[in-house]
PDB file of C-alpha atoms in Angstrom:
ATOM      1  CA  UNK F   1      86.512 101.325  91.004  1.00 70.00           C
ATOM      2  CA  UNK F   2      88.198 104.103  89.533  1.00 82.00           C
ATOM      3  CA  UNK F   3      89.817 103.767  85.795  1.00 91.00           C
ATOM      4  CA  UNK F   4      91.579 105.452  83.353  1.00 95.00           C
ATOM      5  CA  UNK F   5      91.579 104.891  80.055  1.00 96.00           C
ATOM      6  CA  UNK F   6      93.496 105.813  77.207  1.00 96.00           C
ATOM      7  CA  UNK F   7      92.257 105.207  73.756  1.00 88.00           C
ATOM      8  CA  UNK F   8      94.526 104.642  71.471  1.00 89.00           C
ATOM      9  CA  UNK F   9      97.437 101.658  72.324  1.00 93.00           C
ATOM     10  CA  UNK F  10      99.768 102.344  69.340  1.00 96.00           C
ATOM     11  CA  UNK F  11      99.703 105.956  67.344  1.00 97.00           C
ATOM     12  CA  UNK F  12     101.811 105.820  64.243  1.00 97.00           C
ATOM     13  CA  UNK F  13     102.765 109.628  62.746  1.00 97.00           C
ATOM     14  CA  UNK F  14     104.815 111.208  60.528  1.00 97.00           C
ATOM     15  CA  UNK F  15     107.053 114.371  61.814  1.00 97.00           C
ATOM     16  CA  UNK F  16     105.374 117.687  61.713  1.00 97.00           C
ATOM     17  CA  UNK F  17     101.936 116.208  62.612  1.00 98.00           C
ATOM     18  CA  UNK F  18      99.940 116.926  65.071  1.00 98.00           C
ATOM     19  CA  UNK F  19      99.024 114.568  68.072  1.00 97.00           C
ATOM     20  CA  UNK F  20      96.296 114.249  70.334  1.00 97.00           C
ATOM     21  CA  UNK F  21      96.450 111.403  73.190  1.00 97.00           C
ATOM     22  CA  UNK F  22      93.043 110.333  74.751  1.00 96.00           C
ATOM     23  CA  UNK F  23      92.307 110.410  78.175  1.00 97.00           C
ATOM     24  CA  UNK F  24      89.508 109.458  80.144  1.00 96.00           C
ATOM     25  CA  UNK F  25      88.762 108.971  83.906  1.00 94.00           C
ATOM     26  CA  UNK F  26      85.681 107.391  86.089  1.00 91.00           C
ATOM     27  CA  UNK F  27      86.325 109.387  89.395  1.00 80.00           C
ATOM     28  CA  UNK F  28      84.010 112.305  89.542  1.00 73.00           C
ATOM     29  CA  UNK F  29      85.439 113.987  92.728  1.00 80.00           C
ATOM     30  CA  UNK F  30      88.534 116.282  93.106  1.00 83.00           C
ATOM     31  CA  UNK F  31      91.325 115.005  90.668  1.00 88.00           C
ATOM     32  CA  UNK F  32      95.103 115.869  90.017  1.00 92.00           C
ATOM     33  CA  UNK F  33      95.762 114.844  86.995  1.00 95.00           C
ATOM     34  CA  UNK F  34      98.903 113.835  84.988  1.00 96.00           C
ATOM     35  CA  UNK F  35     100.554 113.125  81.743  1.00 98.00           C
ATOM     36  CA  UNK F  36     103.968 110.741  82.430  1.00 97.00           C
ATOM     37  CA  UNK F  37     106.620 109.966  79.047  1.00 97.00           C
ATOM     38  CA  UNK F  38     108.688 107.282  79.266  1.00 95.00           C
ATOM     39  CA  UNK F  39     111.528 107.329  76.256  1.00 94.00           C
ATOM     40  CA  UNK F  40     113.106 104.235  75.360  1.00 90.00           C
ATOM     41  CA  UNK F  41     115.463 103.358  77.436  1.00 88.00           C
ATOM     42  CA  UNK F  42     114.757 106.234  79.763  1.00 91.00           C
ATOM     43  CA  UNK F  43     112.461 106.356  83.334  1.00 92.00           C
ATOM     44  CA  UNK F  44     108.720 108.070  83.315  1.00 95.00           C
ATOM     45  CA  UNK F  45     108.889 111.650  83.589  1.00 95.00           C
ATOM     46  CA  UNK F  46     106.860 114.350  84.082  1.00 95.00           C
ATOM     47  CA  UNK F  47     105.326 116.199  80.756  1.00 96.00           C
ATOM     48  CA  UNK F  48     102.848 117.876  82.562  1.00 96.00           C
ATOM     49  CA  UNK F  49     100.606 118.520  85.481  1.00 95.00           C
ATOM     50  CA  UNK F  50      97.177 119.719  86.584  1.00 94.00           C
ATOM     51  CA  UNK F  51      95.900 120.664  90.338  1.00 91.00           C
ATOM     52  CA  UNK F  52      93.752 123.864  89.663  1.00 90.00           C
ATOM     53  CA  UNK F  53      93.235 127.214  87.327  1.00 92.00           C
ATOM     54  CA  UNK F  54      93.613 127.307  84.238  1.00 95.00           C
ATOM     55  CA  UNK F  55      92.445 123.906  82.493  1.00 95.00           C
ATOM     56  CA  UNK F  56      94.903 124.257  79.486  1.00 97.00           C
ATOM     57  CA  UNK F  57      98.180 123.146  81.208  1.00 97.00           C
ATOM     58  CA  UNK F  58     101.166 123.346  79.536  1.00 96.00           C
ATOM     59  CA  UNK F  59     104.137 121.251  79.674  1.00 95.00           C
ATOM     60  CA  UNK F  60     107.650 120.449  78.968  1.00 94.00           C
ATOM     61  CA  UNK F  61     108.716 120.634  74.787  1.00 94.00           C
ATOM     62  CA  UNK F  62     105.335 121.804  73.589  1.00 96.00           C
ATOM     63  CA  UNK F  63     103.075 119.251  74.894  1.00 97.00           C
ATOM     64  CA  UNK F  64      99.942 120.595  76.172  1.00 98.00           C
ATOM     65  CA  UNK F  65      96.681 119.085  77.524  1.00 98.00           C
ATOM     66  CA  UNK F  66      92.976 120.571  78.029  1.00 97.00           C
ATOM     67  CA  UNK F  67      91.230 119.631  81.708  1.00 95.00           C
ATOM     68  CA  UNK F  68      87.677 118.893  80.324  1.00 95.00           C
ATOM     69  CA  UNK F  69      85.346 118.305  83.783  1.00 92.00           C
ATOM     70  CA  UNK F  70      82.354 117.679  82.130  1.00 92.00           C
ATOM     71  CA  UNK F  71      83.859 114.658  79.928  1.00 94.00           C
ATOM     72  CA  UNK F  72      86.461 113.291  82.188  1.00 94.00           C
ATOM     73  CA  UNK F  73      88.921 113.851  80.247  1.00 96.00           C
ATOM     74  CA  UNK F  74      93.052 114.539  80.153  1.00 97.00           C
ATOM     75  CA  UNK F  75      93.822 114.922  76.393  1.00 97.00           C
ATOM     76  CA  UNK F  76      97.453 115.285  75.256  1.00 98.00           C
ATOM     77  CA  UNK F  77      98.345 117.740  72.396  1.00 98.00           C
ATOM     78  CA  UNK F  78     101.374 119.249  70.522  1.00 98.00           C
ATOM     79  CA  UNK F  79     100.945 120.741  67.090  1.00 97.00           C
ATOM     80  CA  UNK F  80     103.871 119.348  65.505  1.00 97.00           C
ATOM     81  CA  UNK F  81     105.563 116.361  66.743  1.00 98.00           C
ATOM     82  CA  UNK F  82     109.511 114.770  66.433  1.00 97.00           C
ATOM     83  CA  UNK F  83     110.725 111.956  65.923  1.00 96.00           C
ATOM     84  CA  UNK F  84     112.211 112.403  69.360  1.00 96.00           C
ATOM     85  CA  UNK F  85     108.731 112.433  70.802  1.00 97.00           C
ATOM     86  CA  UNK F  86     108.872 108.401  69.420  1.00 97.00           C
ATOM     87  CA  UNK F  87     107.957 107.153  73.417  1.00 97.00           C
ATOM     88  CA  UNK F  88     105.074 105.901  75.689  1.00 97.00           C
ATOM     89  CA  UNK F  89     103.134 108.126  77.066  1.00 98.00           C
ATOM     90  CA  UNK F  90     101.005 107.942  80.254  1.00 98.00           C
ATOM     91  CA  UNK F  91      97.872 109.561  82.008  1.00 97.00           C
ATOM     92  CA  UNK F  92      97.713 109.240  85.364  1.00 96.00           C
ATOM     93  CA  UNK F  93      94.911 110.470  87.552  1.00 94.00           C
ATOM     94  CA  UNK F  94      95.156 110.909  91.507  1.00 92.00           C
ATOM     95  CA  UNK F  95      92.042 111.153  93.268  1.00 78.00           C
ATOM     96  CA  UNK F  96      91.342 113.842  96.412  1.00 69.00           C
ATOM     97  CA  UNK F  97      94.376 113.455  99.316  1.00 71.00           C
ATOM     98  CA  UNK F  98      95.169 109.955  98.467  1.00 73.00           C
ATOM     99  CA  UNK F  99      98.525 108.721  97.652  1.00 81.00           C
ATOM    100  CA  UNK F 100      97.821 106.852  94.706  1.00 89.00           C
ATOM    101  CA  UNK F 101      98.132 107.597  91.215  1.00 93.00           C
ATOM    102  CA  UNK F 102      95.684 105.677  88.584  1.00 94.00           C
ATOM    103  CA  UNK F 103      98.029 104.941  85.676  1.00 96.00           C
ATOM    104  CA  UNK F 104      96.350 104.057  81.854  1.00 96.00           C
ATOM    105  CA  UNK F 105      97.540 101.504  79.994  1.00 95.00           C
ATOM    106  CA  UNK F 106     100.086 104.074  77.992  1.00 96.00           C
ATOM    107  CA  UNK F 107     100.115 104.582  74.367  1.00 97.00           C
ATOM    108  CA  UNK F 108     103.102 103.921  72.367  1.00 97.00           C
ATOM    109  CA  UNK F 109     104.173 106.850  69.959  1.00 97.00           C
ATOM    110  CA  UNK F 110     106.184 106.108  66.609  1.00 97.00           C
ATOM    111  CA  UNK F 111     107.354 109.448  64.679  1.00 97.00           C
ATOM    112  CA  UNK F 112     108.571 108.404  61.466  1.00 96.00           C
ATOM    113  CA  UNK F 113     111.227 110.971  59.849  1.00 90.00           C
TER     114      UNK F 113
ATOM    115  CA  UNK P   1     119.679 117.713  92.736  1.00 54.00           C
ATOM    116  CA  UNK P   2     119.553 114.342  93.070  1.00 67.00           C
ATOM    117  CA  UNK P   3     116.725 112.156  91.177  1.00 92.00           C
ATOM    118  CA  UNK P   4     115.226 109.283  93.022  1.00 96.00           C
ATOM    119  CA  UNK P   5     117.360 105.968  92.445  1.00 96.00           C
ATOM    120  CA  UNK P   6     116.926 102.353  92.979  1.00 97.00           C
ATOM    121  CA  UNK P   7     118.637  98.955  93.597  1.00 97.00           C
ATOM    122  CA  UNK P   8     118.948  97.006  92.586  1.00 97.00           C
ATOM    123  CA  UNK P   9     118.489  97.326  88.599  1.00 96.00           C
ATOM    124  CA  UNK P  10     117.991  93.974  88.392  1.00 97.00           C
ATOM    125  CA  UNK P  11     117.045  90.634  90.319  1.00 96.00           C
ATOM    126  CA  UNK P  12     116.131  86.978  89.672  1.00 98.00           C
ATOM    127  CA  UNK P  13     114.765  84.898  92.764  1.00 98.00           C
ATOM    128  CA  UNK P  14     113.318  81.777  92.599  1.00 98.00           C
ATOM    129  CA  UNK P  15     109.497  81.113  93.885  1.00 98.00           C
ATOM    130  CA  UNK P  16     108.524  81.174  97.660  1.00 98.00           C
ATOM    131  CA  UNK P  17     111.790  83.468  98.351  1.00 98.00           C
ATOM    132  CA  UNK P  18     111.794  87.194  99.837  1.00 98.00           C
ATOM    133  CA  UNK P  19     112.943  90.284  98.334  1.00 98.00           C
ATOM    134  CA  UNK P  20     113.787  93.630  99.425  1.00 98.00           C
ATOM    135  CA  UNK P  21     114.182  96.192  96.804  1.00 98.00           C
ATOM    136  CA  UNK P  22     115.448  99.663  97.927  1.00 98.00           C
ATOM    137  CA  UNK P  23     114.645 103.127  96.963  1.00 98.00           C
ATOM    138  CA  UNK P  24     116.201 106.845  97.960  1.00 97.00           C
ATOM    139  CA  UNK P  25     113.957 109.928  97.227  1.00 95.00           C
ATOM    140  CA  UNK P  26     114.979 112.949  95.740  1.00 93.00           C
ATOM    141  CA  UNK P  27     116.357 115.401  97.813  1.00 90.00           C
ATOM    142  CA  UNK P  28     113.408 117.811  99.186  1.00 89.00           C
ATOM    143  CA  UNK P  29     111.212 115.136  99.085  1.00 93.00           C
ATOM    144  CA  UNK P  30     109.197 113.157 102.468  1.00 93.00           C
ATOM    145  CA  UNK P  31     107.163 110.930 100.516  1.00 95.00           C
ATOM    146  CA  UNK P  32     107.601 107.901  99.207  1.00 96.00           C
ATOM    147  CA  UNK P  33     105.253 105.316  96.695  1.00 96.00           C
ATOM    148  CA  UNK P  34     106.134 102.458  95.212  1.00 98.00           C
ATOM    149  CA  UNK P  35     104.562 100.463  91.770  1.00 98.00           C
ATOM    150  CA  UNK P  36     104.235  97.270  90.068  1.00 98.00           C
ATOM    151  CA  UNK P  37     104.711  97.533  86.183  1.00 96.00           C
ATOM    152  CA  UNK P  38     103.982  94.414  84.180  1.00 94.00           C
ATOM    153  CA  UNK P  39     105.442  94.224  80.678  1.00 89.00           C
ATOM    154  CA  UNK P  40     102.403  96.155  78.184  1.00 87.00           C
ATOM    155  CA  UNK P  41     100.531  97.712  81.358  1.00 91.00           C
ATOM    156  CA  UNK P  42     100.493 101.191  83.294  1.00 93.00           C
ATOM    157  CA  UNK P  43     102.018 101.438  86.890  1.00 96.00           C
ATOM    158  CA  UNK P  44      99.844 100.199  89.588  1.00 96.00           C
ATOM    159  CA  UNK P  45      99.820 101.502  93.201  1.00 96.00           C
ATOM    160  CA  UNK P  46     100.505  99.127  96.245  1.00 97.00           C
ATOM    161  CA  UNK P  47     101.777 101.647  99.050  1.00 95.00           C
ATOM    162  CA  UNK P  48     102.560 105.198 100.136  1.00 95.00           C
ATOM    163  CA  UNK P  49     104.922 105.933 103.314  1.00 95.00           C
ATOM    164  CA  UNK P  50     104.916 109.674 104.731  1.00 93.00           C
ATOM    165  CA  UNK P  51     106.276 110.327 108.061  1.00 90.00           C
ATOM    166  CA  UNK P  52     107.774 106.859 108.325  1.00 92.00           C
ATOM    167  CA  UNK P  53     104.199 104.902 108.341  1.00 93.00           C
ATOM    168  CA  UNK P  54     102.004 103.561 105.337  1.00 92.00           C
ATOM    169  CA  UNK P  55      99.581 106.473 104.374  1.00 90.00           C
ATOM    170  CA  UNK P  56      97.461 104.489 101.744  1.00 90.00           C
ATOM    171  CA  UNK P  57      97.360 101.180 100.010  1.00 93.00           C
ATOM    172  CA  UNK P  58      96.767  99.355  96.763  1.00 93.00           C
ATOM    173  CA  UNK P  59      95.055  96.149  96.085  1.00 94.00           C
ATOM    174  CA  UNK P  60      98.609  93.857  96.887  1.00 97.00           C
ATOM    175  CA  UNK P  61      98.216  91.490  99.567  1.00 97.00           C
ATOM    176  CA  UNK P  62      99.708  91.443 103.238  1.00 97.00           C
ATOM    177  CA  UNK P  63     103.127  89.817 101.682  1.00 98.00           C
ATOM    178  CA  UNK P  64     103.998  93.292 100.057  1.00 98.00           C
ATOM    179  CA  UNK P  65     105.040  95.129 102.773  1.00 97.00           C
ATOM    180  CA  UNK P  66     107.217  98.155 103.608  1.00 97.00           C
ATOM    181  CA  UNK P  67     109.353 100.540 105.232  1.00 96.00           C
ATOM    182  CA  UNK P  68     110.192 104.451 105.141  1.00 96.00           C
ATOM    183  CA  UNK P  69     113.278 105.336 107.394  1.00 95.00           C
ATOM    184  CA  UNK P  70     114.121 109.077 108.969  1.00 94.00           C
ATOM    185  CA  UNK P  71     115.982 110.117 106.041  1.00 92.00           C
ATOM    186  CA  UNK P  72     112.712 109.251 103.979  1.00 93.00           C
ATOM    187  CA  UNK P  73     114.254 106.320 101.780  1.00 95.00           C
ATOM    188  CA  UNK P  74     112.111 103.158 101.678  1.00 97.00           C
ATOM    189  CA  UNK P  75     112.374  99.413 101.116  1.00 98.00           C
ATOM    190  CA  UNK P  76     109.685  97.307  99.371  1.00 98.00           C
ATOM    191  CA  UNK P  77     109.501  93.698 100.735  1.00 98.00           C
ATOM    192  CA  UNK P  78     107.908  90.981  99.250  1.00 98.00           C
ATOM    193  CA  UNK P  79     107.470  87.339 100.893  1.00 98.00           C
ATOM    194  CA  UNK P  80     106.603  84.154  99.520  1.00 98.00           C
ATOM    195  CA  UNK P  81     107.507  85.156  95.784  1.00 98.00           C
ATOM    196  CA  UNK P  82     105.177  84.261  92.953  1.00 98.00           C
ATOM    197  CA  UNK P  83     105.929  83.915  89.561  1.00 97.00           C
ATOM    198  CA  UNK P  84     103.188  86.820  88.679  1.00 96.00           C
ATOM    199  CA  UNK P  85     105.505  88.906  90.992  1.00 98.00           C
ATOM    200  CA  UNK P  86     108.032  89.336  87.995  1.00 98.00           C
ATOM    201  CA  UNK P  87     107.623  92.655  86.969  1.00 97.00           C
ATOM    202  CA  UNK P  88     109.434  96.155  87.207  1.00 97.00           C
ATOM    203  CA  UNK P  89     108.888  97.930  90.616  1.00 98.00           C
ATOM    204  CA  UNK P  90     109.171 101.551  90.307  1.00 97.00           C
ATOM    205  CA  UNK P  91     109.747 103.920  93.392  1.00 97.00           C
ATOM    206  CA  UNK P  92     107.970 107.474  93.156  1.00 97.00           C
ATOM    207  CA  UNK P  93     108.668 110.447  95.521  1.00 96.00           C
ATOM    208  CA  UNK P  94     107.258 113.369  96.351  1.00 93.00           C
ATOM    209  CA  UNK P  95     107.175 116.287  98.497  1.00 92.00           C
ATOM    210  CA  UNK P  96     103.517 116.479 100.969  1.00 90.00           C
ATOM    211  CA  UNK P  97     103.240 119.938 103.132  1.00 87.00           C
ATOM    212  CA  UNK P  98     100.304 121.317 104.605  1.00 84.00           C
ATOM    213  CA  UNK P  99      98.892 121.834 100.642  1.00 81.00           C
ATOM    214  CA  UNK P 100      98.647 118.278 100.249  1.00 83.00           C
ATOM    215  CA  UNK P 101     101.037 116.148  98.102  1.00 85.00           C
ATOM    216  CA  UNK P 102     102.941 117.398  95.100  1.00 86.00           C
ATOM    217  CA  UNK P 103     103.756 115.854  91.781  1.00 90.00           C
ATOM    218  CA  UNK P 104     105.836 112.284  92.187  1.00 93.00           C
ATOM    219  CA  UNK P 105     109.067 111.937  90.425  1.00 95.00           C
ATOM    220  CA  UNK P 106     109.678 108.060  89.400  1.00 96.00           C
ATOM    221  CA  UNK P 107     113.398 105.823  89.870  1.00 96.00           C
ATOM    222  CA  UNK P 108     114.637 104.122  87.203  1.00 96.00           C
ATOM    223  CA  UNK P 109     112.838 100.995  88.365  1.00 97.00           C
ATOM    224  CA  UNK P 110     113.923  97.189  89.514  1.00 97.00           C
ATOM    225  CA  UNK P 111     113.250  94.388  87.169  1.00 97.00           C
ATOM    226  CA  UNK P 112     112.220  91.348  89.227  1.00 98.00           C
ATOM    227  CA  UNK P 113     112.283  87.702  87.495  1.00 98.00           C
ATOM    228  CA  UNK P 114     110.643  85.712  89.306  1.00 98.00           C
ATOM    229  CA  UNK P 115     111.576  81.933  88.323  1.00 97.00           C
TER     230      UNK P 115
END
């Protein structure tokens, strides 16, 4: 069956570092893929997509993530985070025509002023 | 433009009842998905409507079922409620053309307490 998985559970920084999410998926067709933020409180929303092109995708408030084919993987970056960016953050993957999205577990992100 | 919403927020039922949770799409949008979040754990999948009939299916069984009307807003139904069923449903929805389906935009969710 097709997975994701995300890596880390729980990342801890301090603002102005930089992040980097794991992502990893088992489906080895044609994949959308997907980075969803939930803030507290707050609904998942979009941070980023990618269909096709370019496989550095860039998203809303400086997140960006690298398409990596031959590793199945999603990874989430920005070079300096805030502690607004405190939130859980999802990678979804959806796999050919089909309507369903493949969620990871989520990582929690704390940004300590 | 309006986001997708939900209702209700919230809902306790007691085993072995039915539910119907309702969802409206975002303007612009045809599609419709809905999710089961339990507490700690990503979204899972159990149905897609487009064009008023299911278009793809999660691993839920036959009590989850649903609806998409013309003005593509949807109902999730559940029968015969178990207590595993308390969780936070979450309504995605999207726009599909002849490119295939877009990105999904989620609801706010409905918490379900299942007692």
């Amino acid at each position: 069956a097709q997975s994701v998985s995300q890596h880390n559970h729980h990342v801890i920084l301090s603002e102005a570092a930089s992040l980097e999410l794991g992502c990893n998926y088992s489906y080895g067709g044609t994949v959308n893929l997907f980075w969803y933020v939930q803030y507290p409180g707050q609904h998942l929303q979009l941070l980023l997509k990618y269909f096709s092109g370019d496989p550095l995708v860039k998203g809303i408030k400086g997140f960006e993530a690298e398409f990596i084919k031959s590793k199945f993987s999603f990874n989430l970056r920005k070079p300096s985070v805030q502690w607004s960016d405190t939130a859980e953050y999802f990678c979804a993957v959806k796999q050919g025509n089909t309507g369903k999205l493949i969620f990871g577990q989520g990582t929690t992100l704390q940004v300590k002023p | 433009e309006t986001g997708v919403t939900q209702s209700p927020t919230h809902l306790i039922k007691t085993r072995g009842q039915q539910v119907t949770l309702r969802c409206s799409s975002q303007s612009g949008h045809n599609t419709v998905s809905w999710y089961q979040q339990a507490l700690g754990q990503g979204p899972q999948f159990i149905f897609q409507y487009y064009r008023e009939e299911e278009n793809g299916r999660g691993n839920f069984p036959p009590r989850f079922s649903g609806l998409q009307f013309p003005n593509y807003s949807s109902e999730l139904n559940v029968n015969a409620l178990e207590l595993d069923d308390s969780a936070l449903y979450l309504c995605a929805s999207s726009w599909t053309g002849l490119a295939g389906e877009f990105e999904q935009y989620f609801g706010p969710g409905t918490r379900l307490t299942v007692t």
